[in-house]
mmCIF file of C-alpha atoms in Angstrom:
data_model
loop_
_atom_site.group_PDB
_atom_site.id
_atom_site.type_symbol
_atom_site.label_atom_id
_atom_site.label_comp_id
_atom_site.label_asym_id
_atom_site.label_seq_id
_atom_site.Cartn_x
_atom_site.Cartn_y
_atom_site.Cartn_z
ATOM 1 C CA MET A 1 -24.464 62.083 102.934
ATOM 2 C CA PRO A 2 -21.301 63.203 101.125
ATOM 3 C CA ALA A 3 -20.263 66.830 101.531
ATOM 4 C CA GLU A 4 -18.317 68.932 99.076
ATOM 5 C CA PRO A 5 -15.223 70.668 100.480
ATOM 6 C CA ALA A 6 -16.181 73.860 102.276
ATOM 7 C CA GLY A 7 -15.378 75.738 105.412
ATOM 8 C CA ILE A 8 -17.593 75.957 108.471
ATOM 9 C CA LEU A 9 -20.757 77.839 107.478
ATOM 10 C CA PRO A 10 -23.326 79.917 109.433
ATOM 11 C CA ALA A 11 -25.755 78.646 112.059
ATOM 12 C CA CYS A 12 -28.748 76.502 111.110
ATOM 13 C CA ARG A 13 -31.929 78.448 110.302
ATOM 14 C CA ASN A 14 -33.960 75.750 112.001
ATOM 15 C CA CYS A 15 -32.200 74.771 115.241
ATOM 16 C CA GLY A 16 -29.409 77.343 115.512
ATOM 17 C CA GLY A 17 -26.764 74.631 115.509
ATOM 18 C CA GLY A 18 -23.329 75.178 114.029
ATOM 19 C CA GLY A 19 -21.009 73.156 111.851
ATOM 20 C CA LEU A 20 -23.122 73.390 108.694
ATOM 21 C CA ARG A 21 -21.606 71.834 105.587
ATOM 22 C CA ARG A 22 -22.216 72.659 101.949
ATOM 23 C CA VAL A 23 -23.675 69.534 100.293
ATOM 24 C CA ALA A 24 -24.360 71.151 96.917
ATOM 25 C CA ALA A 25 -22.479 74.037 95.320
ATOM 26 C CA ALA A 26 -24.861 74.361 92.351
ATOM 27 C CA LEU A 27 -28.632 74.173 91.780
ATOM 28 C CA ARG A 28 -30.668 72.806 88.895
ATOM 29 C CA ASN A 29 -31.626 76.004 87.101
ATOM 30 C CA SER A 30 -29.746 78.707 88.945
ATOM 31 C CA PRO A 31 -26.662 79.537 90.983
ATOM 32 C CA GLY A 32 -26.810 78.784 94.674
ATOM 33 C CA ALA A 33 -25.878 76.243 97.304
ATOM 34 C CA VAL A 34 -27.448 73.871 99.833
ATOM 35 C CA LEU A 35 -26.254 73.503 103.420
ATOM 36 C CA HIS A 36 -26.770 70.566 105.787
ATOM 37 C CA CYS A 37 -27.124 70.807 109.554
ATOM 38 C CA PRO A 38 -25.734 67.731 111.341
ATOM 39 C CA SER A 39 -27.616 68.614 114.541
ATOM 40 C CA CYS A 40 -31.160 68.449 113.157
ATOM 41 C CA ASP A 41 -30.320 66.550 109.927
ATOM 42 C CA LEU A 42 -31.961 69.167 107.733
ATOM 43 C CA GLY A 43 -30.828 70.593 104.405
ATOM 44 C CA MET A 44 -31.562 74.204 103.426
ATOM 45 C CA LEU A 45 -30.844 76.731 100.720
ATOM 46 C CA GLU A 46 -27.942 78.980 101.595
ATOM 47 C CA ASP A 47 -29.867 82.071 100.419
ATOM 48 C CA PHE A 48 -33.616 82.351 101.065
ATOM 49 C CA PRO A 49 -35.922 84.470 98.865
ATOM 50 C CA ARG A 50 -38.269 87.044 100.391
ATOM 51 C CA ASP A 51 -41.913 86.102 100.996
ATOM 52 C CA GLN A 52 -43.202 88.468 98.291
ATOM 53 C CA GLU A 53 -40.722 87.024 95.814
ATOM 54 C CA LEU A 54 -42.004 83.531 96.582
ATOM 55 C CA ALA A 55 -45.653 84.495 96.053
ATOM 56 C CA ALA A 56 -44.913 85.974 92.628
ATOM 57 C CA PHE A 57 -42.673 83.042 91.715
ATOM 58 C CA TYR A 58 -45.339 80.407 92.380
ATOM 59 C CA ASP A 59 -48.067 82.313 90.577
ATOM 60 C CA GLU A 60 -46.017 83.147 87.487
ATOM 61 C CA GLU A 61 -42.760 81.240 87.113
ATOM 62 C CA TYR A 62 -42.637 77.920 88.968
ATOM 63 C CA ARG A 63 -44.249 75.692 86.332
ATOM 64 C CA ARG A 64 -42.181 77.269 83.576
ATOM 65 C CA SER A 65 -38.959 76.458 85.401
ATOM 66 C CA PHE A 66 -39.763 73.047 86.893
ATOM 67 C CA SER A 67 -41.624 70.523 84.784
ATOM 68 C CA ALA A 68 -42.263 66.785 84.588
ATOM 69 C CA ARG A 69 -40.891 66.972 81.043
ATOM 70 C CA PRO A 70 -37.298 68.241 80.886
ATOM 71 C CA GLY A 71 -36.981 71.371 78.775
ATOM 72 C CA GLN A 72 -40.746 72.022 78.647
ATOM 73 C CA SER A 73 -43.033 74.166 80.779
ATOM 74 C CA SER A 74 -46.134 72.691 82.433
ATOM 75 C CA ASP A 75 -49.494 74.402 82.123
ATOM 76 C CA PRO A 76 -52.200 73.065 84.477
ATOM 77 C CA GLU A 77 -53.765 70.840 81.823
ATOM 78 C CA ARG A 78 -50.479 69.129 80.992
ATOM 79 C CA LEU A 79 -49.500 68.874 84.656
ATOM 80 C CA PHE A 80 -52.811 67.220 85.482
ATOM 81 C CA ALA A 81 -52.461 64.788 82.575
ATOM 82 C CA ASP A 82 -48.889 63.908 83.555
ATOM 83 C CA TYR A 83 -49.630 63.110 87.215
ATOM 84 C CA LYS A 84 -53.314 62.232 87.646
ATOM 85 C CA ASP A 85 -52.724 58.517 87.040
ATOM 86 C CA TYR A 86 -50.109 58.243 89.797
ATOM 87 C CA GLN A 87 -52.096 59.103 92.924
ATOM 88 C CA ALA A 88 -53.013 55.556 93.984
ATOM 89 C CA GLY A 89 -50.350 55.377 96.687
ATOM 90 C CA ARG A 90 -51.532 58.591 98.320
ATOM 91 C CA ILE A 91 -55.149 57.481 98.210
ATOM 92 C CA ALA A 92 -54.208 54.098 99.693
ATOM 93 C CA ARG A 93 -52.293 55.679 102.583
ATOM 94 C CA LEU A 94 -55.245 57.940 103.398
ATOM 95 C CA THR A 95 -58.122 55.525 102.734
ATOM 96 C CA PRO A 96 -58.796 54.985 106.477
ATOM 97 C CA TYR A 97 -59.365 58.742 106.874
ATOM 98 C CA LEU A 98 -61.160 59.699 103.638
ATOM 99 C CA LYS A 99 -64.631 58.917 104.943
ATOM 100 C CA PRO A 100 -67.998 59.905 103.430
ATOM 101 C CA ASP A 101 -68.632 62.444 106.216
ATOM 102 C CA ALA A 102 -65.106 63.941 106.188
ATOM 103 C CA ARG A 103 -63.963 67.424 105.209
ATOM 104 C CA LEU A 104 -60.641 67.427 103.330
ATOM 105 C CA LEU A 105 -58.183 70.249 102.642
ATOM 106 C CA GLU A 106 -55.135 69.929 100.403
ATOM 107 C CA ILE A 107 -52.570 72.712 100.794
ATOM 108 C CA GLY A 108 -50.482 72.908 97.636
ATOM 109 C CA CYS A 109 -53.154 71.247 95.490
ATOM 110 C CA SER A 110 -51.395 72.067 92.195
ATOM 111 C CA ALA A 111 -53.648 71.276 89.208
ATOM 112 C CA GLY A 112 -55.899 68.922 91.179
ATOM 113 C CA MET A 113 -54.325 65.528 90.544
ATOM 114 C CA PHE A 114 -54.967 64.229 94.079
ATOM 115 C CA LEU A 115 -58.250 66.070 94.629
ATOM 116 C CA HIS A 116 -59.616 64.558 91.407
ATOM 117 C CA HIS A 117 -59.459 61.134 93.089
ATOM 118 C CA ALA A 118 -60.043 62.143 96.714
ATOM 119 C CA ALA A 119 -62.972 64.567 96.445
ATOM 120 C CA PRO A 120 -65.555 61.879 95.525
ATOM 121 C CA LEU A 121 -64.605 59.939 98.674
ATOM 122 C CA VAL A 122 -65.415 62.704 101.181
ATOM 123 C CA LYS A 123 -68.270 65.038 102.065
ATOM 124 C CA GLU A 124 -66.443 68.251 101.115
ATOM 125 C CA ALA A 125 -63.040 68.939 99.576
ATOM 126 C CA PHE A 126 -61.026 72.164 99.418
ATOM 127 C CA GLY A 127 -57.670 73.120 97.959
ATOM 128 C CA ILE A 128 -55.119 75.932 98.196
ATOM 129 C CA ASP A 129 -52.398 76.744 95.680
ATOM 130 C CA PHE A 130 -50.570 80.013 95.034
ATOM 131 C CA ASP A 131 -50.561 79.177 91.315
ATOM 132 C CA SER A 132 -53.956 80.722 90.562
ATOM 133 C CA ALA A 133 -54.296 78.942 87.208
ATOM 134 C CA GLY A 134 -53.502 75.619 88.863
ATOM 135 C CA ALA A 135 -56.011 76.227 91.662
ATOM 136 C CA ALA A 136 -58.731 77.088 89.142
ATOM 137 C CA HIS A 137 -57.969 73.927 87.169
ATOM 138 C CA ALA A 138 -58.103 71.847 90.362
ATOM 139 C CA ALA A 139 -61.587 73.177 91.064
ATOM 140 C CA ARG A 140 -62.758 72.282 87.555
ATOM 141 C CA VAL A 141 -61.484 68.698 87.574
ATOM 142 C CA SER A 142 -62.402 67.795 91.159
ATOM 143 C CA GLY A 143 -65.410 69.894 92.098
ATOM 144 C CA ALA A 144 -63.491 71.125 95.151
ATOM 145 C CA LYS A 145 -63.571 74.757 96.219
ATOM 146 C CA THR A 146 -60.079 76.190 95.794
ATOM 147 C CA PHE A 147 -58.197 79.311 96.866
ATOM 148 C CA SER A 148 -54.962 81.069 95.886
ATOM 149 C CA SER A 149 -54.429 82.808 99.213
ATOM 150 C CA PRO A 150 -52.816 81.732 102.498
ATOM 151 C CA LEU A 151 -54.985 79.577 104.741
ATOM 152 C CA PRO A 152 -55.850 82.367 107.248
ATOM 153 C CA LYS A 153 -57.158 84.539 104.390
ATOM 154 C CA THR A 154 -59.463 81.923 102.830
ATOM 155 C CA GLY A 155 -62.331 82.475 105.254
ATOM 156 C CA LEU A 156 -62.415 78.750 106.021
ATOM 157 C CA PRO A 157 -63.386 78.205 109.670
ATOM 158 C CA LYS A 158 -60.854 76.894 112.164
ATOM 159 C CA ARG A 159 -61.249 73.379 113.599
ATOM 160 C CA SER A 160 -63.332 72.379 110.584
ATOM 161 C CA PHE A 161 -61.257 69.733 108.742
ATOM 162 C CA ASP A 162 -60.897 66.031 109.375
ATOM 163 C CA VAL A 163 -57.934 65.627 106.997
ATOM 164 C CA ILE A 164 -55.338 68.168 105.829
ATOM 165 C CA CYS A 165 -52.709 67.100 103.279
ATOM 166 C CA LEU A 166 -49.521 68.744 102.058
ATOM 167 C CA PHE A 167 -47.936 66.757 99.225
ATOM 168 C CA GLN A 168 -44.551 68.044 98.040
ATOM 169 C CA THR A 169 -45.353 71.412 99.638
ATOM 170 C CA LEU A 170 -43.661 71.796 103.034
ATOM 171 C CA GLU A 171 -40.212 72.044 101.432
ATOM 172 C CA HIS A 172 -41.378 75.231 99.651
ATOM 173 C CA ILE A 173 -42.530 77.018 102.834
ATOM 174 C CA PRO A 174 -40.099 79.483 104.488
ATOM 175 C CA ARG A 175 -41.270 78.796 108.064
ATOM 176 C CA PRO A 176 -42.462 75.176 108.128
ATOM 177 C CA ALA A 177 -42.958 74.795 111.890
ATOM 178 C CA GLU A 178 -45.028 77.981 112.055
ATOM 179 C CA SER A 179 -47.104 76.872 109.063
ATOM 180 C CA LEU A 180 -47.758 73.443 110.597
ATOM 181 C CA ARG A 181 -48.942 75.047 113.839
ATOM 182 C CA GLU A 182 -51.318 77.055 111.670
ATOM 183 C CA VAL A 183 -52.507 73.853 109.973
ATOM 184 C CA ALA A 184 -53.222 72.372 113.413
ATOM 185 C CA ARG A 185 -55.615 75.239 114.159
ATOM 186 C CA TRP A 186 -57.753 74.297 111.145
ATOM 187 C CA LEU A 187 -57.943 70.603 112.074
ATOM 188 C CA ARG A 188 -60.698 69.207 114.213
ATOM 189 C CA PRO A 189 -59.427 67.616 117.458
ATOM 190 C CA GLY A 190 -58.034 64.234 116.502
ATOM 191 C CA GLY A 191 -57.938 65.184 112.817
ATOM 192 C CA THR A 192 -55.348 63.696 110.483
ATOM 193 C CA VAL A 193 -52.430 65.432 108.815
ATOM 194 C CA CYS A 194 -50.433 63.927 105.941
ATOM 195 C CA VAL A 195 -47.186 65.593 104.864
ATOM 196 C CA GLU A 196 -45.118 64.185 101.987
ATOM 197 C CA VAL A 197 -41.723 65.652 101.059
ATOM 198 C CA PRO A 198 -38.641 64.633 99.063
ATOM 199 C CA ASN A 199 -36.246 62.522 101.124
ATOM 200 C CA LEU A 200 -32.837 63.994 101.868
ATOM 201 C CA ASN A 201 -31.661 60.377 101.608
ATOM 202 C CA ASP A 202 -32.847 59.938 98.027
ATOM 203 C CA PRO A 203 -31.444 56.643 96.659
ATOM 204 C CA LEU A 204 -29.945 58.313 93.604
ATOM 205 C CA LEU A 205 -27.881 60.415 96.022
ATOM 206 C CA THR A 206 -27.057 57.792 98.637
ATOM 207 C CA LEU A 207 -26.877 54.506 96.703
ATOM 208 C CA TYR A 208 -25.743 55.528 93.217
ATOM 209 C CA ASP A 209 -23.023 57.783 91.864
ATOM 210 C CA VAL A 210 -24.869 59.985 89.342
ATOM 211 C CA PRO A 211 -23.326 63.481 89.146
ATOM 212 C CA ALA A 212 -26.142 64.915 87.014
ATOM 213 C CA TYR A 213 -28.764 63.823 89.521
ATOM 214 C CA ARG A 214 -27.126 65.830 92.287
ATOM 215 C CA ASN A 215 -27.511 68.971 90.157
ATOM 216 C CA PHE A 216 -31.080 67.915 89.272
ATOM 217 C CA TYR A 217 -32.198 67.132 92.827
ATOM 218 C CA TYR A 218 -31.142 70.384 94.479
ATOM 219 C CA HIS A 219 -32.975 73.430 93.126
ATOM 220 C CA SER A 220 -34.078 76.901 94.093
ATOM 221 C CA ALA A 221 -37.766 76.078 94.615
ATOM 222 C CA HIS A 222 -36.973 73.752 97.524
ATOM 223 C CA LEU A 223 -36.001 75.807 100.545
ATOM 224 C CA TRP A 224 -35.652 72.741 102.795
ATOM 225 C CA TYR A 225 -34.483 69.139 102.410
ATOM 226 C CA PHE A 226 -35.985 66.883 105.089
ATOM 227 C CA SER A 227 -34.707 63.584 106.436
ATOM 228 C CA PRO A 228 -36.988 61.241 108.403
ATOM 229 C CA LYS A 229 -35.522 62.721 111.606
ATOM 230 C CA SER A 230 -36.067 66.359 110.656
ATOM 231 C CA LEU A 231 -39.538 65.756 109.182
ATOM 232 C CA ARG A 232 -40.718 64.044 112.347
ATOM 233 C CA ALA A 233 -39.159 66.779 114.486
ATOM 234 C CA VAL A 234 -40.856 69.663 112.692
ATOM 235 C CA LEU A 235 -44.265 67.969 112.904
ATOM 236 C CA GLU A 236 -43.830 67.077 116.556
ATOM 237 C CA SER A 237 -42.872 70.696 117.260
ATOM 238 C CA ALA A 238 -46.315 71.637 115.913
ATOM 239 C CA GLY A 239 -48.044 69.173 118.244
ATOM 240 C CA PHE A 240 -48.502 66.224 115.884
ATOM 241 C CA LYS A 241 -47.838 62.593 116.725
ATOM 242 C CA GLY A 242 -47.504 59.991 114.022
ATOM 243 C CA GLU A 243 -45.251 57.828 111.894
ATOM 244 C CA VAL A 244 -42.925 58.412 108.957
ATOM 245 C CA GLN A 245 -43.513 56.193 105.925
ATOM 246 C CA PHE A 246 -41.110 55.594 103.051
ATOM 247 C CA VAL A 247 -42.469 56.189 99.558
ATOM 248 C CA GLN A 248 -40.847 55.188 96.257
ATOM 249 C CA ASP A 249 -42.881 56.185 93.194
ATOM 250 C CA TYR A 250 -40.269 55.921 90.441
ATOM 251 C CA ASN A 251 -39.470 52.411 89.226
ATOM 252 C CA PHE A 252 -36.114 50.639 89.126
ATOM 253 C CA LEU A 253 -35.727 51.295 85.391
ATOM 254 C CA ASN A 254 -35.717 55.026 86.128
ATOM 255 C CA HIS A 255 -32.733 54.533 88.416
ATOM 256 C CA LEU A 256 -30.924 52.448 85.799
ATOM 257 C CA HIS A 257 -31.652 55.149 83.205
ATOM 258 C CA TRP A 258 -30.081 57.804 85.425
ATOM 259 C CA HIS A 259 -27.079 55.554 86.058
ATOM 260 C CA HIS A 260 -26.445 54.758 82.395
ATOM 261 C CA ARG A 261 -27.501 58.056 80.784
ATOM 262 C CA ASN A 262 -26.659 60.531 83.559
ATOM 263 C CA ALA A 263 -29.908 62.303 82.627
ATOM 264 C CA PRO A 264 -33.650 62.139 83.389
ATOM 265 C CA GLN A 265 -36.104 60.155 81.312
ATOM 266 C CA PRO A 266 -38.068 62.152 78.698
ATOM 267 C CA SER A 267 -41.279 62.052 80.771
ATOM 268 C CA ASN A 268 -42.323 61.312 84.344
ATOM 269 C CA ARG A 269 -44.656 58.648 82.915
ATOM 270 C CA ASP A 270 -41.668 56.498 81.948
ATOM 271 C CA GLY A 271 -40.530 56.293 85.552
ATOM 272 C CA MET A 272 -43.790 56.480 87.507
ATOM 273 C CA GLY A 273 -45.668 53.931 85.425
ATOM 274 C CA PRO A 274 -45.137 50.163 85.447
ATOM 275 C CA ALA A 275 -41.556 48.999 84.891
ATOM 276 C CA ARG A 276 -41.650 48.028 81.216
ATOM 277 C CA LEU A 277 -38.711 46.284 79.592
ATOM 278 C CA PRO A 278 -37.909 47.468 76.037
ATOM 279 C CA LEU A 279 -39.035 44.189 74.472
ATOM 280 C CA SER A 280 -39.589 43.778 70.752
ATOM 281 C CA ASP A 281 -43.158 43.558 69.488
ATOM 282 C CA SER A 282 -42.060 40.455 67.607
ATOM 283 C CA ALA A 283 -40.840 38.676 70.761
ATOM 284 C CA PRO A 284 -42.683 35.415 71.545
ATOM 285 C CA ALA A 285 -45.857 36.217 73.468
ATOM 286 C CA GLU A 286 -45.234 33.804 76.338
ATOM 287 C CA ALA A 287 -41.713 35.097 76.906
ATOM 288 C CA ARG A 288 -42.935 38.707 76.706
ATOM 289 C CA GLU A 289 -45.641 38.047 79.293
ATOM 290 C CA ALA A 290 -43.259 36.188 81.601
ATOM 291 C CA LEU A 291 -40.683 38.977 81.442
ATOM 292 C CA SER A 292 -43.355 41.617 82.038
ATOM 293 C CA ARG A 293 -44.467 39.762 85.169
ATOM 294 C CA TRP A 294 -40.851 39.469 86.279
ATOM 295 C CA ALA A 295 -40.297 43.216 85.800
ATOM 296 C CA ALA A 296 -43.369 44.031 87.894
ATOM 297 C CA GLU A 297 -42.292 41.647 90.658
ATOM 298 C CA ALA A 298 -38.705 42.915 90.552
ATOM 299 C CA ASP A 299 -39.900 46.511 90.799
ATOM 300 C CA ALA A 300 -42.090 45.751 93.814
ATOM 301 C CA ALA A 301 -39.193 43.952 95.512
ATOM 302 C CA TYR A 302 -36.776 46.792 94.696
ATOM 303 C CA LYS A 303 -39.108 49.386 96.198
ATOM 304 C CA ALA A 304 -39.615 47.239 99.295
ATOM 305 C CA VAL A 305 -35.841 46.997 99.848
ATOM 306 C CA LEU A 306 -35.466 50.772 99.458
ATOM 307 C CA ALA A 307 -38.247 51.352 101.996
ATOM 308 C CA ALA A 308 -36.789 48.843 104.448
ATOM 309 C CA HIS A 309 -33.493 50.730 104.347
ATOM 310 C CA ARG A 310 -35.146 54.196 104.480
ATOM 311 C CA GLN A 311 -33.658 55.158 101.102
ATOM 312 C CA THR A 312 -36.780 56.123 99.141
ATOM 313 C CA GLU A 313 -37.228 59.266 97.046
ATOM 314 C CA ASN A 314 -40.039 60.564 99.300
ATOM 315 C CA ILE A 315 -41.045 60.332 102.940
ATOM 316 C CA ALA A 316 -44.537 60.859 104.353
ATOM 317 C CA PHE A 317 -45.678 61.664 107.881
ATOM 318 C CA ILE A 318 -49.226 60.667 108.827
ATOM 319 C CA GLY A 319 -50.448 61.626 112.266
ATOM 320 C CA ASN A 320 -52.852 63.660 114.337
ATOM 321 C CA SER A 321 -53.065 66.263 117.039
ATOM 322 C CA GLY A 322 -55.369 65.538 119.921
ATOM 323 C CA ALA A 323 -55.477 69.108 121.191
ATOM 324 C CA ASN A 324 -55.123 71.855 118.624
ATOM 325 C CA PRO A 325 -53.236 74.996 119.700
#
């Protein structure tokens, strides 16, 4: 990935390697910088907040600062409405494991978008989110029992879950390897873990030249920026074995919008929904239908090419640990 001019920076927080390079000299909503370690292929904020600052931030500030709608805050109701219809890929990836007798835990459950769909598929579902309002909303919409405290303080018994998921969560955690070892202690032997994070090799960074996206992508809430190599490494260090999958949720029109406008679309729905061409209502029906089919097929092909070349916006690790520490 391209690096902005900078001198040699301090040792990597993860592996201790040297030769770090500054890959971003500004963040989305605040001053700051992001460093990249060539040894472990991991990005990280130059300055880390304290643990107590993080807890207060996620309970009070996070959804006001980072929203699916640029310039607007997201309360749990709006967040749920914006994302609940776009969980099909996650459900599909986990369908083999979401069995009627399974116990499921989602760490970082937000407002319950995934649990809303997953809870009816399993015996029992639980969620954790430091945003107390979000956790309460998740419980209401899914029927899951939720908590706003760290996993060890929930009272949930160890070795009691068949599936534990962390969607867009690990990048927020100061000590990811330590936290994943903790997750392993709450899994039953042979249980499944699913971890989804933003890809350091996001296509709008690696395939397109969109200056505004670089400032949008890097922000203070993400402490880490994982590549396939570094995501696999951190999970294997916690005793998990599995595979990295490549996940592209936003459609090809979203990428063209960024390229032409140098700005995000007004809503996540525009990019996460079907790729819809801006056709006139008065266009001939047959042509409209044919072009709509073409757009859907083109979008599927585009996403497949991105995945084949490991250049998707997200990456997901699905695996298990045979012997929990």
